[in-house]
């Protein structure tokens, strides 16, 4: 578990560049404006249609036709793209960053982002504070952006080895101003923990839905599914590119968690095959007690 942080007072930003104007980036833009943190928000996305939608919805003030143009003159830059797009974008913007500009991201994996940042940003790496808001949902895209997405959510900040303390404090103050609770971890600690509580459950949900729908009568079974199916599989509706990138970036940790899961599943299967119903009940009782003792830090309709 990360340590809590004293965030200090946040500054305001005259020009905020949001690279990736989807669920997270769009929500950041809306939240920053609602909280009076941003005077002007410039957006950049892969496709012009996304920028047009963001402009039409009033999420951004301006669209830029390159990442470099978006960050030029910005005093805050927020990267909110699938994690594999982070390194190329950092390379594109490195030469355009103002020396006083704070650079943050919102990616779901952190060790890969830390390495990319050191390589791509060089002397500007001290301006970058990697962050992961534990907020979002299975519906991606700017049309689902919400100004209150980060309120009462955890944001994990994972500074690089040589990130100056004033940059960390500034990033924490920024998230707190958006209503989030900030904690700090190292990138490897973050990736190990989130492989266990987020990345593996997504992998299992995707695989389970595929196993169901690929069987000959799966479509019919799906028609009968109720709340248990809904709760277990909500995250299986998540974005394919985002999750491909997460599994690629954090593969070693996710595969390690998958091994532990397979061991647990094998134990359940063995009790069933052997007809050891008392032992099966003990396994279920153990899991049920752990789940009942857990209290959700946030409403159950969120993901990640
Ligand atoms: P999203 O809604 O799909 O938005 C992604 C945005 O990135 C889109 O605007 C997309 O543009 C843009 N983009 C993609 N590739 C790009 C590239 N090469 N260059 C420039 N822009 C590019 O995704 P999201 O859910 O906001 O996720 C964004 C990040 O937040 C990911 O790193 C994810 O791991 C992290 N995160 C997500 C959640 C969650 O629950 N969704 C929670 C915490 C963290 P187009 O629309 O033009 O393709």
mmCIF file of N, CA and C and ligand atoms in Angstrom, residues 19-25 44-47 50 80-83 85 89 106-109 132-138 140-142 239 242 246 303-304, ligand 1:
data_model
loop_
_atom_site.group_PDB
_atom_site.id
_atom_site.type_symbol
_atom_site.label_atom_id
_atom_site.label_comp_id
_atom_site.label_asym_id
_atom_site.label_seq_id
_atom_site.Cartn_x
_atom_site.Cartn_y
_atom_site.Cartn_z
ATOM 1 N N UNK A 19 -3.192 15.334 -24.028
ATOM 2 C CA UNK A 19 -2.861 14.477 -25.168
ATOM 3 C C UNK A 19 -3.617 13.165 -24.992
ATOM 4 N N UNK A 20 -4.622 12.944 -25.828
ATOM 5 C CA UNK A 20 -5.521 11.804 -25.655
ATOM 6 C C UNK A 20 -6.774 12.305 -24.964
ATOM 7 N N UNK A 21 -7.769 12.686 -25.779
ATOM 8 C CA UNK A 21 -8.974 13.296 -25.197
ATOM 9 C C UNK A 21 -10.080 12.240 -25.175
ATOM 10 N N UNK A 22 -9.878 11.205 -24.344
ATOM 11 C CA UNK A 22 -10.875 10.148 -24.214
ATOM 12 C C UNK A 22 -11.556 10.239 -22.866
ATOM 13 N N UNK A 23 -11.850 9.079 -22.283
ATOM 14 C CA UNK A 23 -12.526 9.070 -20.977
ATOM 15 C C UNK A 23 -11.686 9.791 -19.920
ATOM 16 N N UNK A 24 -10.417 9.387 -19.800
ATOM 17 C CA UNK A 24 -9.583 9.969 -18.733
ATOM 18 C C UNK A 24 -9.166 11.397 -19.063
ATOM 19 N N UNK A 25 -8.664 11.603 -20.292
ATOM 20 C CA UNK A 25 -8.206 12.941 -20.675
ATOM 21 C C UNK A 25 -9.349 13.942 -20.692
ATOM 22 N N UNK A 44 -5.266 17.121 -28.009
ATOM 23 C CA UNK A 44 -4.712 16.422 -29.178
ATOM 24 C C UNK A 44 -5.147 14.963 -29.076
ATOM 25 N N UNK A 45 -5.581 14.391 -30.203
ATOM 26 C CA UNK A 45 -5.970 12.976 -30.228
ATOM 27 C C UNK A 45 -5.481 12.370 -31.532
ATOM 28 N N UNK A 46 -5.656 11.064 -31.655
ATOM 29 C CA UNK A 46 -5.179 10.397 -32.871
ATOM 30 C C UNK A 46 -6.038 10.801 -34.061
ATOM 31 N N UNK A 47 -7.349 10.883 -33.854
ATOM 32 C CA UNK A 47 -8.220 11.165 -35.002
ATOM 33 C C UNK A 47 -8.914 12.520 -34.859
ATOM 34 N N UNK A 50 -12.304 12.702 -33.008
ATOM 35 C CA UNK A 50 -12.312 12.786 -31.540
ATOM 36 C C UNK A 50 -12.162 14.239 -31.093
ATOM 37 N N UNK A 80 -2.924 11.101 -21.721
ATOM 38 C CA UNK A 80 -4.032 10.198 -21.383
ATOM 39 C C UNK A 80 -4.322 9.295 -22.580
ATOM 40 N N UNK A 81 -3.279 8.588 -23.014
ATOM 41 C CA UNK A 81 -3.365 7.703 -24.185
ATOM 42 C C UNK A 81 -3.116 6.269 -23.732
ATOM 43 N N UNK A 82 -3.462 5.264 -24.558
ATOM 44 C CA UNK A 82 -3.094 3.887 -24.213
ATOM 45 C C UNK A 82 -1.584 3.802 -23.947
ATOM 46 N N UNK A 83 -1.161 2.972 -22.992
ATOM 47 C CA UNK A 83 0.213 3.103 -22.493
ATOM 48 C C UNK A 83 1.288 2.886 -23.561
ATOM 49 N N UNK A 85 1.305 4.062 -26.440
ATOM 50 C CA UNK A 85 1.461 5.310 -27.199
ATOM 51 C C UNK A 85 2.258 6.349 -26.412
ATOM 52 N N UNK A 89 4.794 9.519 -27.971
ATOM 53 C CA UNK A 89 4.317 10.887 -27.728
ATOM 54 C C UNK A 89 5.338 11.705 -26.932
ATOM 55 N N UNK A 106 -1.670 9.331 -17.008
ATOM 56 C CA UNK A 106 -2.710 8.648 -16.235
ATOM 57 C C UNK A 106 -2.701 7.148 -16.528
ATOM 58 N N UNK A 107 -1.612 6.648 -17.104
ATOM 59 C CA UNK A 107 -1.578 5.266 -17.596
ATOM 60 C C UNK A 107 -1.734 4.234 -16.490
ATOM 61 N N UNK A 108 -2.279 3.074 -16.865
ATOM 62 C CA UNK A 108 -2.578 2.018 -15.891
ATOM 63 C C UNK A 108 -1.362 1.190 -15.511
ATOM 64 N N UNK A 109 -0.244 1.339 -16.228
ATOM 65 C CA UNK A 109 1.001 0.663 -15.852
ATOM 66 C C UNK A 109 2.063 1.736 -15.654
ATOM 67 N N UNK A 132 -1.407 7.382 -11.695
ATOM 68 C CA UNK A 132 -2.463 6.447 -12.106
ATOM 69 C C UNK A 132 -3.710 6.713 -11.273
ATOM 70 N N UNK A 133 -4.702 7.385 -11.865
ATOM 71 C CA UNK A 133 -5.968 7.551 -11.143
ATOM 72 C C UNK A 133 -6.730 6.223 -11.139
ATOM 73 N N UNK A 134 -7.173 5.799 -9.956
ATOM 74 C CA UNK A 134 -7.959 4.558 -9.879
ATOM 75 C C UNK A 134 -9.418 4.967 -10.060
ATOM 76 N N UNK A 135 -9.699 5.352 -11.284
ATOM 77 C CA UNK A 135 -11.017 5.878 -11.638
ATOM 78 C C UNK A 135 -11.206 5.649 -13.119
ATOM 79 N N UNK A 136 -12.416 5.427 -13.509
ATOM 80 C CA UNK A 136 -12.652 5.233 -14.940
ATOM 81 C C UNK A 136 -13.900 4.424 -15.153
ATOM 82 N N UNK A 137 -13.844 3.521 -16.094
ATOM 83 C CA UNK A 137 -15.014 2.712 -16.399
ATOM 84 C C UNK A 137 -14.768 1.926 -17.660
ATOM 85 N N UNK A 138 -15.702 1.005 -17.947
ATOM 86 C CA UNK A 138 -15.510 0.156 -19.120
ATOM 87 C C UNK A 138 -15.926 0.863 -20.407
ATOM 88 N N UNK A 140 -15.191 3.664 -22.840
ATOM 89 C CA UNK A 140 -14.144 4.635 -23.129
ATOM 90 C C UNK A 140 -14.662 5.693 -24.095
ATOM 91 N N UNK A 141 -13.821 6.697 -24.338
ATOM 92 C CA UNK A 141 -14.182 7.751 -25.281
ATOM 93 C C UNK A 141 -14.626 9.021 -24.592
ATOM 94 N N UNK A 142 -14.443 10.133 -25.315
ATOM 95 C CA UNK A 142 -14.722 11.449 -24.731
ATOM 96 C C UNK A 142 -16.207 11.615 -24.397
ATOM 97 N N UNK A 239 -12.087 -1.407 -23.245
ATOM 98 C CA UNK A 239 -11.452 -1.142 -24.538
ATOM 99 C C UNK A 239 -10.307 -2.125 -24.841
ATOM 100 N N UNK A 242 -6.591 -0.474 -25.084
ATOM 101 C CA UNK A 242 -6.085 -0.119 -23.756
ATOM 102 C C UNK A 242 -5.599 -1.364 -23.018
ATOM 103 N N UNK A 246 -1.926 -2.822 -21.642
ATOM 104 C CA UNK A 246 -1.656 -3.099 -20.227
ATOM 105 C C UNK A 246 -1.039 -4.495 -20.081
ATOM 106 N N UNK A 303 -14.029 1.038 -12.637
ATOM 107 C CA UNK A 303 -13.093 -0.007 -13.007
ATOM 108 C C UNK A 303 -11.668 0.446 -12.745
ATOM 109 N N UNK A 304 -10.734 -0.438 -13.074
ATOM 110 C CA UNK A 304 -9.300 -0.209 -13.013
ATOM 111 C C UNK A 304 -8.698 -0.162 -11.639
HETATM 112 P P1 LIG B 1 -9.922 6.294 -24.305
HETATM 113 O O1 LIG B 1 -11.200 6.795 -23.773
HETATM 114 O O2 LIG B 1 -9.946 5.247 -25.375
HETATM 115 O O3 LIG B 1 -9.067 7.541 -24.832
HETATM 116 C C1 LIG B 1 -7.798 7.383 -25.397
HETATM 117 C C2 LIG B 1 -7.445 8.644 -26.131
HETATM 118 O O4 LIG B 1 -6.101 8.514 -26.592
HETATM 119 C C3 LIG B 1 -8.303 8.931 -27.375
HETATM 120 O O5 LIG B 1 -8.546 10.294 -27.440
HETATM 121 C C4 LIG B 1 -7.391 8.503 -28.516
HETATM 122 O O6 LIG B 1 -7.632 9.218 -29.708
HETATM 123 C C5 LIG B 1 -6.052 8.892 -27.975
HETATM 124 N N1 LIG B 1 -4.943 8.191 -28.592
HETATM 125 C C6 LIG B 1 -4.797 6.860 -28.781
HETATM 126 N N2 LIG B 1 -3.618 6.606 -29.380
HETATM 127 C C7 LIG B 1 -3.023 7.817 -29.583
HETATM 128 C C8 LIG B 1 -1.825 8.240 -30.182
HETATM 129 N N3 LIG B 1 -0.958 7.358 -30.687
HETATM 130 N N4 LIG B 1 -1.563 9.563 -30.226
HETATM 131 C C9 LIG B 1 -2.426 10.464 -29.723
HETATM 132 N N5 LIG B 1 -3.601 10.130 -29.148
HETATM 133 C C10 LIG B 1 -3.883 8.820 -29.086
HETATM 134 O O7 LIG B 1 -9.000 5.688 -23.153
HETATM 135 P P2 LIG B 1 -9.029 5.985 -21.580
HETATM 136 O O8 LIG B 1 -9.925 5.003 -20.928
HETATM 137 O O9 LIG B 1 -9.212 7.438 -21.377
HETATM 138 O O10 LIG B 1 -7.545 5.546 -21.178
HETATM 139 C C11 LIG B 1 -6.473 6.445 -21.359
HETATM 140 C C12 LIG B 1 -5.346 6.032 -20.433
HETATM 141 O O11 LIG B 1 -5.856 6.024 -19.096
HETATM 142 C C13 LIG B 1 -4.780 4.638 -20.693
HETATM 143 O O12 LIG B 1 -3.386 4.664 -20.539
HETATM 144 C C14 LIG B 1 -5.372 3.799 -19.573
HETATM 145 O O13 LIG B 1 -4.489 2.760 -19.211
HETATM 146 C C15 LIG B 1 -5.525 4.808 -18.464
HETATM 147 N N6 LIG B 1 -6.578 4.520 -17.488
HETATM 148 C C16 LIG B 1 -7.811 4.121 -17.918
HETATM 149 C C17 LIG B 1 -8.791 3.864 -16.982
HETATM 150 C C18 LIG B 1 -10.167 3.397 -17.392
HETATM 151 O O14 LIG B 1 -10.911 2.880 -16.568
HETATM 152 N N7 LIG B 1 -10.558 3.578 -18.643
HETATM 153 C C19 LIG B 1 -8.534 4.050 -15.617
HETATM 154 C C20 LIG B 1 -7.276 4.493 -15.219
HETATM 155 C C21 LIG B 1 -6.295 4.730 -16.176
HETATM 156 P P3 LIG B 1 -8.716 8.684 -30.782
HETATM 157 O O15 LIG B 1 -10.054 8.787 -30.113
HETATM 158 O O16 LIG B 1 -8.566 9.640 -31.893
HETATM 159 O O17 LIG B 1 -8.336 7.277 -31.102
#
